[in-house]
Short mmCIF file of C-alpha atoms and ligand atoms in Angstrom, two decimals:
data_model
loop_
_atom_site.label_atom_id
_atom_site.label_comp_id
_atom_site.label_asym_id
_atom_site.label_seq_id
_atom_site.Cartn_x
_atom_site.Cartn_y
_atom_site.Cartn_z
CA LEU A 1 -4.23 21.74 79.42
CA ALA A 2 -0.73 21.81 80.77
CA ASP A 3 -0.99 25.48 81.80
CA ARG A 4 -4.10 25.04 83.85
CA LEU A 5 -2.93 21.93 85.57
CA GLN A 6 0.44 23.42 86.23
CA SER A 7 -0.89 26.43 88.07
CA THR A 8 -3.03 24.21 90.26
CA ILE A 9 -0.15 21.87 90.87
CA LYS A 10 2.07 24.79 91.77
CA LYS A 11 -0.40 25.90 94.39
CA ILE A 12 -0.53 22.50 95.94
CA THR A 13 3.16 21.63 95.83
CA GLY A 14 4.06 24.58 98.00
CA LYS A 15 2.01 23.28 100.87
CA GLY A 16 3.04 21.13 103.76
CA LYS A 17 -0.27 19.43 104.14
CA VAL A 18 -3.19 19.01 101.82
CA SER A 19 -6.65 19.43 103.19
CA GLU A 20 -9.77 17.89 101.81
CA GLN A 21 -10.62 21.35 100.52
CA ASP A 22 -7.35 21.40 98.56
CA VAL A 23 -8.10 18.07 96.99
CA LYS A 24 -11.54 19.31 96.06
CA GLU A 25 -10.09 22.41 94.49
CA MET A 26 -7.43 20.42 92.70
CA THR A 27 -9.85 17.90 91.25
CA ARG A 28 -12.16 20.70 90.14
CA GLU A 29 -9.29 22.27 88.23
CA VAL A 30 -8.22 18.95 86.80
CA ARG A 31 -11.79 18.33 85.73
CA LEU A 32 -12.12 21.69 84.00
CA ALA A 33 -8.76 21.31 82.35
CA LEU A 34 -9.65 17.90 80.97
CA LEU A 35 -13.03 19.01 79.72
CA GLU A 36 -11.43 21.99 78.10
CA ALA A 37 -9.01 19.64 76.42
CA ASP A 38 -11.92 17.83 74.78
CA VAL A 39 -11.71 14.77 76.94
CA ASN A 40 -14.92 12.81 76.91
CA PHE A 41 -17.01 13.91 79.92
CA LYS A 42 -17.73 10.38 81.06
CA VAL A 43 -14.05 9.63 81.03
CA VAL A 44 -13.40 12.75 83.08
CA LYS A 45 -16.05 11.87 85.61
CA ASP A 46 -14.63 8.41 86.19
CA LEU A 47 -11.13 9.75 86.43
CA ILE A 48 -12.03 12.44 88.93
CA ASN A 49 -13.86 9.95 91.08
CA ARG A 50 -10.86 7.69 91.20
CA ILE A 51 -8.52 10.56 91.99
CA LYS A 52 -10.79 11.78 94.76
CA GLU A 53 -11.11 8.35 96.25
CA ARG A 54 -7.39 7.88 96.35
CA ALA A 55 -6.40 11.43 97.20
CA VAL A 56 -8.87 12.08 99.99
CA GLY A 57 -7.96 8.82 101.68
CA GLN A 58 -5.11 8.41 104.13
CA GLU A 59 -2.70 7.91 101.29
CA VAL A 60 -2.39 11.65 100.93
CA MET A 61 -3.41 12.99 104.28
CA GLU A 62 -0.78 11.08 106.20
CA SER A 63 1.93 11.57 103.67
CA LEU A 64 4.88 13.79 104.34
CA THR A 65 4.72 15.40 100.94
CA PRO A 66 1.05 15.63 100.12
CA GLY A 67 1.51 17.79 97.04
CA GLN A 68 3.70 15.17 95.47
CA GLN A 69 1.28 12.48 96.42
CA VAL A 70 -1.62 14.20 94.72
CA ILE A 71 0.43 14.68 91.58
CA LYS A 72 1.48 11.09 91.70
CA VAL A 73 -2.12 9.96 91.95
CA VAL A 74 -3.19 12.21 89.08
CA LYS A 75 -0.28 11.05 86.97
CA GLU A 76 -0.89 7.39 87.66
CA GLU A 77 -4.56 7.73 86.86
CA LEU A 78 -3.81 9.59 83.62
CA THR A 79 -1.33 6.87 82.71
CA THR A 80 -3.79 4.10 83.40
CA LEU A 81 -6.39 5.96 81.42
CA MET A 82 -4.10 6.00 78.42
CA GLY A 83 -3.46 2.31 78.65
CA GLY A 84 -0.63 1.40 80.98
CA GLU A 85 2.52 0.30 79.22
CA HIS A 86 3.06 0.71 75.51
CA SER A 87 2.64 -2.24 73.22
CA LYS A 88 4.66 -3.93 70.51
CA ILE A 89 3.79 -4.78 66.93
CA ALA A 90 2.53 -8.29 66.31
CA VAL A 91 4.73 -10.83 64.56
CA SER A 92 3.00 -13.53 62.57
CA ASP A 93 4.46 -17.00 62.87
CA ARG A 94 3.67 -17.42 59.20
CA PRO A 95 5.31 -14.45 57.49
CA PRO A 96 4.58 -12.00 56.15
CA THR A 97 3.00 -10.19 59.05
CA VAL A 98 0.21 -8.06 57.61
CA ILE A 99 -0.58 -4.61 58.93
CA MET A 100 -3.56 -2.71 57.62
CA MET A 101 -3.66 1.05 58.02
CA VAL A 102 -7.10 2.62 58.23
CA GLY A 103 -8.48 6.06 59.01
CA LEU A 104 -10.06 9.18 57.63
CA GLN A 105 -8.62 11.19 54.78
CA GLY A 106 -5.75 13.37 55.87
CA ALA A 107 -5.26 11.59 59.17
CA GLY A 108 -1.77 10.55 58.15
CA LYS A 109 -2.21 6.95 56.96
CA THR A 110 0.15 7.14 54.01
CA THR A 111 2.79 9.06 55.94
CA THR A 112 2.51 6.67 58.85
CA THR A 113 2.78 3.69 56.51
CA GLY A 114 6.19 5.02 55.50
CA LYS A 115 7.17 5.84 59.07
CA LEU A 116 6.15 2.43 60.33
CA ALA A 117 8.11 0.71 57.57
CA ASN A 118 11.12 2.81 58.49
CA HIS A 119 10.65 1.93 62.16
CA LEU A 120 10.38 -1.79 61.43
CA ARG A 121 13.55 -1.77 59.40
CA LYS A 122 15.57 0.44 61.73
CA LYS A 123 14.49 -0.99 65.06
CA GLN A 124 13.65 -4.56 64.18
CA ASN A 125 15.67 -5.22 61.05
CA ARG A 126 12.60 -6.08 58.99
CA SER A 127 12.02 -5.70 55.28
CA PRO A 128 8.51 -4.42 54.66
CA LEU A 129 6.54 -4.21 51.44
CA LEU A 130 4.30 -1.16 51.14
CA VAL A 131 0.96 -1.61 49.40
CA ALA A 132 -0.99 1.13 47.65
CA CYS A 133 -4.68 0.37 48.14
CA ASP A 134 -5.95 3.94 48.02
CA ILE A 135 -7.17 3.95 44.42
CA TYR A 136 -9.49 6.93 44.81
CA ARG A 137 -7.50 9.90 45.87
CA PRO A 138 -5.56 11.34 42.99
CA ALA A 139 -1.84 10.95 43.47
CA ALA A 140 -2.23 8.68 46.50
CA ILE A 141 -0.32 5.89 44.80
CA GLN A 142 2.33 8.34 43.68
CA GLN A 143 2.66 9.59 47.27
CA LEU A 144 3.37 6.11 48.57
CA GLU A 145 5.77 5.40 45.73
CA THR A 146 7.70 8.55 46.58
CA LEU A 147 7.95 7.43 50.19
CA GLY A 148 9.15 4.02 48.98
CA GLU A 149 11.85 5.71 46.94
CA GLN A 150 12.97 7.80 49.88
CA LEU A 151 13.21 4.67 51.99
CA SER A 152 14.53 2.45 49.20
CA MET A 153 11.71 0.07 49.91
CA PRO A 154 9.45 -1.78 47.49
CA VAL A 155 5.94 -0.45 46.87
CA PHE A 156 3.27 -2.70 45.40
CA SER A 157 0.60 -1.06 43.27
CA MET A 158 -1.73 -2.04 40.44
CA GLY A 159 -2.88 1.41 39.44
CA THR A 160 -6.29 2.93 40.05
CA GLU A 161 -8.32 0.44 38.04
CA ALA A 162 -7.74 -2.63 40.17
CA ASN A 163 -9.86 -3.63 43.14
CA PRO A 164 -8.25 -2.94 46.57
CA VAL A 165 -8.99 -6.48 47.75
CA ASP A 166 -7.14 -7.91 44.74
CA ILE A 167 -4.26 -5.49 45.22
CA ALA A 168 -3.83 -6.53 48.82
CA THR A 169 -4.04 -10.23 47.98
CA LYS A 170 -1.50 -10.03 45.17
CA ALA A 171 0.80 -7.92 47.32
CA ILE A 172 0.93 -10.62 49.95
CA GLU A 173 1.75 -13.22 47.30
CA GLN A 174 4.59 -11.05 46.07
CA ALA A 175 5.85 -10.50 49.62
CA LYS A 176 6.09 -14.27 50.08
CA GLU A 177 8.08 -14.65 46.89
CA GLU A 178 10.37 -11.76 47.65
CA HIS A 179 10.74 -12.62 51.34
CA ASN A 180 9.33 -9.41 52.68
CA ASP A 181 8.48 -10.21 56.28
CA TYR A 182 6.00 -7.36 56.74
CA VAL A 183 3.27 -6.07 54.45
CA ILE A 184 1.82 -2.67 55.27
CA ILE A 185 -1.39 -1.88 53.46
CA ASP A 186 -2.19 1.79 52.96
CA THR A 187 -5.94 2.07 52.44
CA ALA A 188 -8.24 4.83 51.25
CA GLY A 189 -9.92 7.28 53.58
CA ARG A 190 -12.98 9.49 53.40
CA LEU A 191 -13.75 12.85 54.90
CA HIS A 192 -16.27 11.20 57.18
CA VAL A 193 -17.01 7.68 58.26
CA ASP A 194 -19.33 6.13 55.65
CA ASN A 195 -20.67 2.68 54.77
CA GLU A 196 -18.97 2.40 51.42
CA LEU A 197 -15.58 2.91 53.01
CA MET A 198 -16.29 0.51 55.83
CA ASP A 199 -17.52 -2.15 53.37
CA GLU A 200 -14.33 -1.94 51.42
CA LEU A 201 -12.16 -2.11 54.52
CA GLN A 202 -14.13 -5.05 55.84
CA GLN A 203 -13.66 -6.86 52.55
CA ILE A 204 -9.92 -6.32 52.65
CA LYS A 205 -9.84 -7.41 56.24
CA SER A 206 -11.73 -10.65 55.71
CA LYS A 207 -9.60 -11.53 52.69
CA VAL A 208 -6.11 -10.80 54.02
CA LYS A 209 -6.72 -11.44 57.74
CA PRO A 210 -4.30 -8.79 58.96
CA ASP A 211 -2.28 -9.37 62.13
CA GLU A 212 -2.73 -5.72 63.04
CA ILE A 213 -5.24 -3.09 62.05
CA PHE A 214 -3.89 0.30 62.99
CA LEU A 215 -6.30 3.16 63.06
CA VAL A 216 -4.56 6.42 62.27
CA VAL A 217 -6.17 9.43 63.92
CA ASP A 218 -5.29 13.07 63.85
CA ALA A 219 -4.74 14.29 67.41
CA MET A 220 -5.64 17.82 66.38
CA THR A 221 -9.24 16.85 65.76
CA GLY A 222 -9.90 16.47 69.48
CA GLN A 223 -13.19 14.94 70.45
CA ASP A 224 -13.86 14.04 66.80
CA ALA A 225 -10.84 11.77 66.89
CA VAL A 226 -12.47 9.87 69.72
CA ASN A 227 -15.75 9.45 67.82
CA VAL A 228 -13.90 8.33 64.72
CA ALA A 229 -11.92 5.82 66.75
CA ASP A 230 -15.12 4.53 68.28
CA SER A 231 -16.83 3.88 64.94
CA PHE A 232 -13.79 2.35 63.21
CA ASN A 233 -13.36 0.07 66.16
CA ASP A 234 -17.02 -0.92 66.02
CA GLN A 235 -16.80 -1.87 62.36
CA LEU A 236 -13.32 -3.29 62.09
CA ASP A 237 -12.26 -4.30 65.57
CA ILE A 238 -8.95 -2.45 65.25
CA SER A 239 -5.90 -3.66 67.15
CA GLY A 240 -4.28 -0.34 67.92
CA VAL A 241 -4.20 3.37 67.31
CA VAL A 242 -1.56 5.67 65.89
CA LEU A 243 -2.09 9.22 67.05
CA THR A 244 -0.59 11.66 64.55
CA LYS A 245 0.29 15.34 64.65
CA LEU A 246 1.10 15.35 68.33
CA ASP A 247 3.84 17.78 67.40
CA GLY A 248 1.20 20.38 66.66
CA ASP A 249 -0.85 22.48 68.99
CA THR A 250 -2.72 19.53 70.40
CA ARG A 251 -4.45 19.60 73.70
CA GLY A 252 -3.92 15.96 74.37
CA GLY A 253 -7.56 15.25 75.04
CA ALA A 254 -7.80 12.66 72.30
CA ALA A 255 -5.00 10.59 73.76
CA LEU A 256 -6.75 10.58 77.10
CA SER A 257 -10.09 9.40 75.79
CA ILE A 258 -9.31 7.02 72.95
CA LYS A 259 -8.13 4.16 75.07
CA ALA A 260 -10.98 4.63 77.50
CA VAL A 261 -13.61 4.66 74.77
CA THR A 262 -12.27 1.92 72.46
CA ASP A 263 -10.27 -0.11 74.95
CA LYS A 264 -7.57 -0.35 72.27
CA PRO A 265 -4.03 0.83 72.95
CA ILE A 266 -2.41 3.84 71.37
CA LYS A 267 0.74 2.26 70.00
CA PHE A 268 2.54 5.06 68.23
CA ALA A 269 2.64 8.82 68.15
CA GLY A 270 3.34 10.83 65.00
CA MET A 271 5.57 13.74 65.92
CA GLY A 272 6.10 15.42 62.56
CA GLU A 273 5.97 15.01 58.83
CA LYS A 274 9.35 13.35 58.40
CA LEU A 275 9.84 9.63 58.14
CA ASP A 276 11.72 9.28 61.40
CA GLU A 277 9.19 11.27 63.39
CA LEU A 278 7.30 8.35 64.82
CA GLU A 279 7.64 7.38 68.46
CA ALA A 280 6.39 4.49 70.50
CA PHE A 281 3.52 5.82 72.57
CA HIS A 282 4.36 5.79 76.25
CA PRO A 283 1.32 6.57 78.37
CA GLU A 284 3.43 7.48 81.35
CA ARG A 285 5.46 9.98 79.44
CA MET A 286 2.35 11.45 77.89
CA ALA A 287 0.90 11.84 81.36
CA SER A 288 4.09 13.57 82.50
CA ARG A 289 4.00 15.85 79.51
CA ILE A 290 0.41 16.75 80.20
CA LEU A 291 1.32 17.47 83.78
CA GLY A 292 4.16 19.68 82.60
CA MET A 293 7.01 17.72 84.06
CA GLY A 294 8.68 17.54 80.71
CA ASP A 295 9.64 14.38 79.05
CA VAL A 296 13.13 13.40 79.95
CA LEU A 297 12.81 9.88 78.66
CA SER A 298 11.70 11.00 75.21
CA LEU A 299 14.65 13.31 75.15
CA ILE A 300 16.98 10.47 75.89
CA GLU A 301 15.25 8.28 73.35
CA LYS A 302 15.62 10.97 70.74
CA ALA A 303 19.29 11.15 71.54
CA GLN A 304 19.54 7.41 71.18
CA THR A 305 18.25 7.26 67.66
CA ASN A 306 20.43 10.13 66.54
CA VAL A 307 23.63 9.15 68.25
CA ASP A 308 25.30 6.02 69.32
CA GLU A 309 23.04 4.24 71.78
CA LYS A 310 25.87 3.45 74.11
CA GLN A 311 26.76 7.11 74.38
CA ALA A 312 23.23 8.06 75.25
CA LYS A 313 23.01 5.36 77.88
CA ALA A 314 26.24 6.50 79.41
CA LEU A 315 24.89 10.04 79.48
CA GLU A 316 21.74 8.91 81.18
CA GLU A 317 23.80 7.07 83.74
CA LYS A 318 25.95 10.12 84.32
CA MET A 319 22.92 12.29 84.81
CA ARG A 320 21.73 9.84 87.38
CA THR A 321 24.99 9.59 89.25
CA MET A 322 25.84 13.27 88.80
CA SER A 323 29.31 12.55 87.54
CA PHE A 324 28.65 14.81 84.61
CA THR A 325 31.74 16.69 83.44
CA PHE A 326 32.66 19.28 80.84
CA ASP A 327 33.79 16.45 78.59
CA ASP A 328 30.30 15.04 78.69
CA PHE A 329 28.94 18.50 78.13
CA LEU A 330 31.05 18.82 75.00
CA GLU A 331 30.02 15.42 73.75
CA GLN A 332 26.42 16.17 74.47
CA MET A 333 26.60 19.39 72.55
CA GLY A 334 27.76 17.46 69.54
CA GLN A 335 24.74 15.26 69.93
CA VAL A 336 22.40 18.16 70.42
CA LYS A 337 23.55 19.57 67.11
CA ASN A 338 22.52 16.38 65.36
CA MET A 339 19.15 16.34 66.96
CA GLY A 340 17.49 19.18 65.17
CA PRO A 341 15.90 22.35 66.42
CA LEU A 342 16.99 23.16 69.93
CA ASP A 343 13.62 24.55 70.87
CA ASP A 344 12.09 21.12 70.39
CA LEU A 345 14.59 19.62 72.74
CA MET A 346 14.27 22.35 75.31
CA ALA A 347 10.53 21.87 75.36
CA MET A 348 11.12 18.38 76.65
CA ILE A 349 13.33 19.41 79.54
CA PRO A 350 11.31 20.05 82.67
CA GLY A 351 11.28 23.66 83.67
CA ALA A 352 13.70 24.61 80.93
CA ASN A 353 11.28 27.03 79.33
CA LYS A 354 11.24 28.96 82.58
CA MET A 355 14.99 29.27 82.78
CA LYS A 356 15.07 32.05 80.27
CA GLY A 357 18.57 33.21 80.91
CA LEU A 358 19.94 29.75 80.65
CA LYS A 359 18.07 29.05 77.48
CA ASN A 360 19.10 32.17 75.65
CA ALA A 361 22.70 32.10 76.66
CA GLN A 362 23.37 28.44 76.60
CA LEU A 363 21.42 27.28 73.66
CA ASP A 364 21.73 30.01 71.14
CA GLU A 365 23.25 27.95 68.35
CA LYS A 366 25.84 30.56 67.46
CA GLN A 367 27.10 30.56 71.00
CA LEU A 368 27.63 26.84 70.90
CA VAL A 369 30.74 27.50 68.87
CA HIS A 370 32.17 29.66 71.65
CA VAL A 371 31.20 27.17 74.30
CA GLU A 372 32.91 24.43 72.40
CA ALA A 373 36.07 26.48 72.04
CA ILE A 374 36.12 27.29 75.74
CA ILE A 375 35.79 23.68 76.79
CA GLN A 376 38.39 22.60 74.30
CA SER A 377 40.81 25.07 75.86
CA MET A 378 40.41 23.49 79.27
CA THR A 379 42.80 20.87 80.55
CA LYS A 380 41.55 17.39 81.31
CA LYS A 381 41.62 18.16 85.01
CA GLU A 382 39.68 21.37 84.61
CA ARG A 383 37.00 19.60 82.63
CA HIS A 384 36.47 17.09 85.37
CA GLU A 385 36.91 19.36 88.34
CA PRO A 386 35.68 22.85 87.44
CA SER A 387 36.04 23.89 91.06
CA ILE A 388 39.81 24.29 90.61
CA MET A 389 39.21 27.11 88.17
CA ASN A 390 40.98 30.26 89.39
CA ALA A 391 41.57 33.63 87.79
CA SER A 392 44.76 32.67 85.96
CA ARG A 393 43.25 29.48 84.60
CA LYS A 394 40.23 31.40 83.38
CA LYS A 395 42.46 33.94 81.71
CA ARG A 396 44.42 31.23 79.95
CA ILE A 397 41.22 29.55 78.78
CA ALA A 398 39.74 32.79 77.51
CA LYS A 399 42.88 33.49 75.55
CA GLY A 400 43.09 29.99 74.17
CA SER A 401 39.52 30.01 73.00
CA GLY A 402 39.40 33.51 71.65
CA THR A 403 36.75 34.51 74.17
CA SER A 404 36.70 36.66 77.29
CA VAL A 405 36.97 35.81 80.97
CA SER A 406 33.37 36.85 81.47
CA GLN A 407 32.30 34.37 78.80
CA VAL A 408 34.24 31.67 80.58
CA ASN A 409 32.62 32.65 83.86
CA ARG A 410 29.21 32.55 82.29
CA LEU A 411 29.77 29.06 80.96
CA LEU A 412 30.97 27.83 84.35
CA LYS A 413 27.87 29.23 85.94
CA GLN A 414 25.62 27.70 83.31
CA PHE A 415 27.30 24.38 83.76
CA GLU A 416 26.54 24.45 87.47
CA GLU A 417 22.94 25.39 86.75
CA MET A 418 22.67 22.61 84.26
CA LYS A 419 23.94 20.12 86.79
CA LYS A 420 21.41 21.42 89.26
CA MET A 421 18.68 21.06 86.69
CA MET A 422 19.71 17.52 85.92
CA LYS A 423 19.56 16.73 89.57
CA GLN A 424 16.03 18.04 89.68
CA MET A 425 15.10 16.07 86.64
CA THR A 426 16.50 12.83 87.89
CA ASN A 427 14.90 13.33 91.27
CA MET A 428 11.59 13.87 89.62
CA GLN A 429 12.04 10.74 87.54
CA LYS A 430 12.68 8.73 90.62
CA GLY A 431 9.84 10.41 92.44
CA LYS A 432 12.13 11.18 95.35
CA LYS A 433 10.53 12.93 98.22
CA GLY A 434 10.96 16.46 99.27
CA LYS A 435 13.36 17.66 96.61
CA GLY A 436 13.17 19.71 93.52
CA MET A 437 9.48 19.43 92.78
CA ASN A 438 9.73 22.75 91.18
CA PHE A 439 7.40 23.30 88.29
P1 GDP B 1 -3.82 10.15 54.65
O1 GDP B 1 -4.83 10.84 53.83
O2 GDP B 1 -4.43 9.57 55.88
O3 GDP B 1 -3.02 9.15 53.90
O4 GDP B 1 -2.81 11.26 55.20
P2 GDP B 1 -1.35 11.65 54.71
O5 GDP B 1 -0.39 10.62 55.13
O6 GDP B 1 -1.39 12.00 53.27
O7 GDP B 1 -1.07 12.93 55.62
C1 GDP B 1 -1.82 14.13 55.53
C2 GDP B 1 -0.95 15.28 55.94
O8 GDP B 1 -0.62 15.20 57.31
C3 GDP B 1 0.35 15.33 55.20
O9 GDP B 1 0.64 16.66 54.88
C4 GDP B 1 1.37 14.81 56.21
O10 GDP B 1 2.64 15.33 55.98
C5 GDP B 1 0.78 15.30 57.49
N1 GDP B 1 1.16 14.49 58.65
C6 GDP B 1 1.04 13.15 58.83
N2 GDP B 1 1.48 12.77 60.05
C7 GDP B 1 1.91 13.87 60.66
C8 GDP B 1 2.48 14.15 61.98
O11 GDP B 1 2.69 13.28 62.83
N3 GDP B 1 2.79 15.45 62.24
C9 GDP B 1 2.58 16.45 61.33
N4 GDP B 1 2.91 17.69 61.68
N5 GDP B 1 2.04 16.22 60.12
C10 GDP B 1 1.72 14.97 59.78
MG1 MG B 2 -3.23 8.46 51.97
#
């Protein structure tokens, strides 16, 4: 999806004025791209009509930067389509708050149960009780218990003989006694939607009256995910959707259609198998990602959970004000190391994948050691004002860090490029006109 849209966007951003013909061409490409990405055709049709209406009007024609305007319109419409702002998890005024997880087999219910519990504890200081109501799948209870152990959180189960409705009921009683403020019920799935499954889920629902029913859907299943969401919503009136496996080779089509078809928000995105790989779903960021602008905010958010939040905020501020120095660079490198595979991170930086030289040189993990040594050999003044760097300073730094002058030069150059890139990124975030719209 991103590739197609990007090439069309590229064509249009280079232009000074956009003609009606351009808009037509653009919307045709957008339409094809969305259909190719398994977006429901009715959804696409509505979307294209709205884009055309807005883009062909004066809004674009009279604008100084028409390319940007068209992208803005497309992005806004994609965002709206995915549900505007992201939503929070309900809090019951009579604890415990009960969350019921539903979905097909393999969608990621059990994993997401663990992730959600982790999220509630980490971000909201809650103490959840996990409940094993999947009595059919062999080892399902065991799987949840293992997650509970990893998280040091209680798991309620009554084995495979008990009735799921009873299990859920007793679990809530226990949660009250033990002062667990959230109860997350992991239910059984099937390979396909069937009546037996729906009956059971409806029984649980009517007995425990959950505050939230989260439907877990696998983003990789494309249009199927949308159909599944539609029928679960019909039968259970779900309150939100968790879209899993967005870390995989997904085309994003599911995210675009689910909200439109069910009118229920996508609340979270599963970004991997690990327990901390759950993110709040931000429609705007998803739209940006689809449009290939990268996802700067996610990057910053990722930094926040892995490092001190204050540090990350300060970094964000520095990027915005451009007072970024080698000291920050050093600090940031430390953070980057804690954040996992560099490729993941680079994928989120707009345009970074195109800056091949920069990527290879700057982010090869072995080279980070050299980079660190070079910066550490700089004086305070040099770190803040790299422009004062002359030949003798460079020589001293190379010697001090056990590197060569050409390595020092390379780093200085990369640093400048990085600053430039940050400028582009922050401009893009602010939607500034006329600068750096460089896909
Ligand atoms: P359930 O049958 O709905 O309970 O699904 P599980 O929680 O057992 O998950 C099925 C598989 O999907 C497991 O191998 C999980 O590790 C994997 N999985 C779940 N969520 C994600 C995700 O967000 N990303 C990736 N890559 N894998 C996931
Ligand atoms: Mg399961």
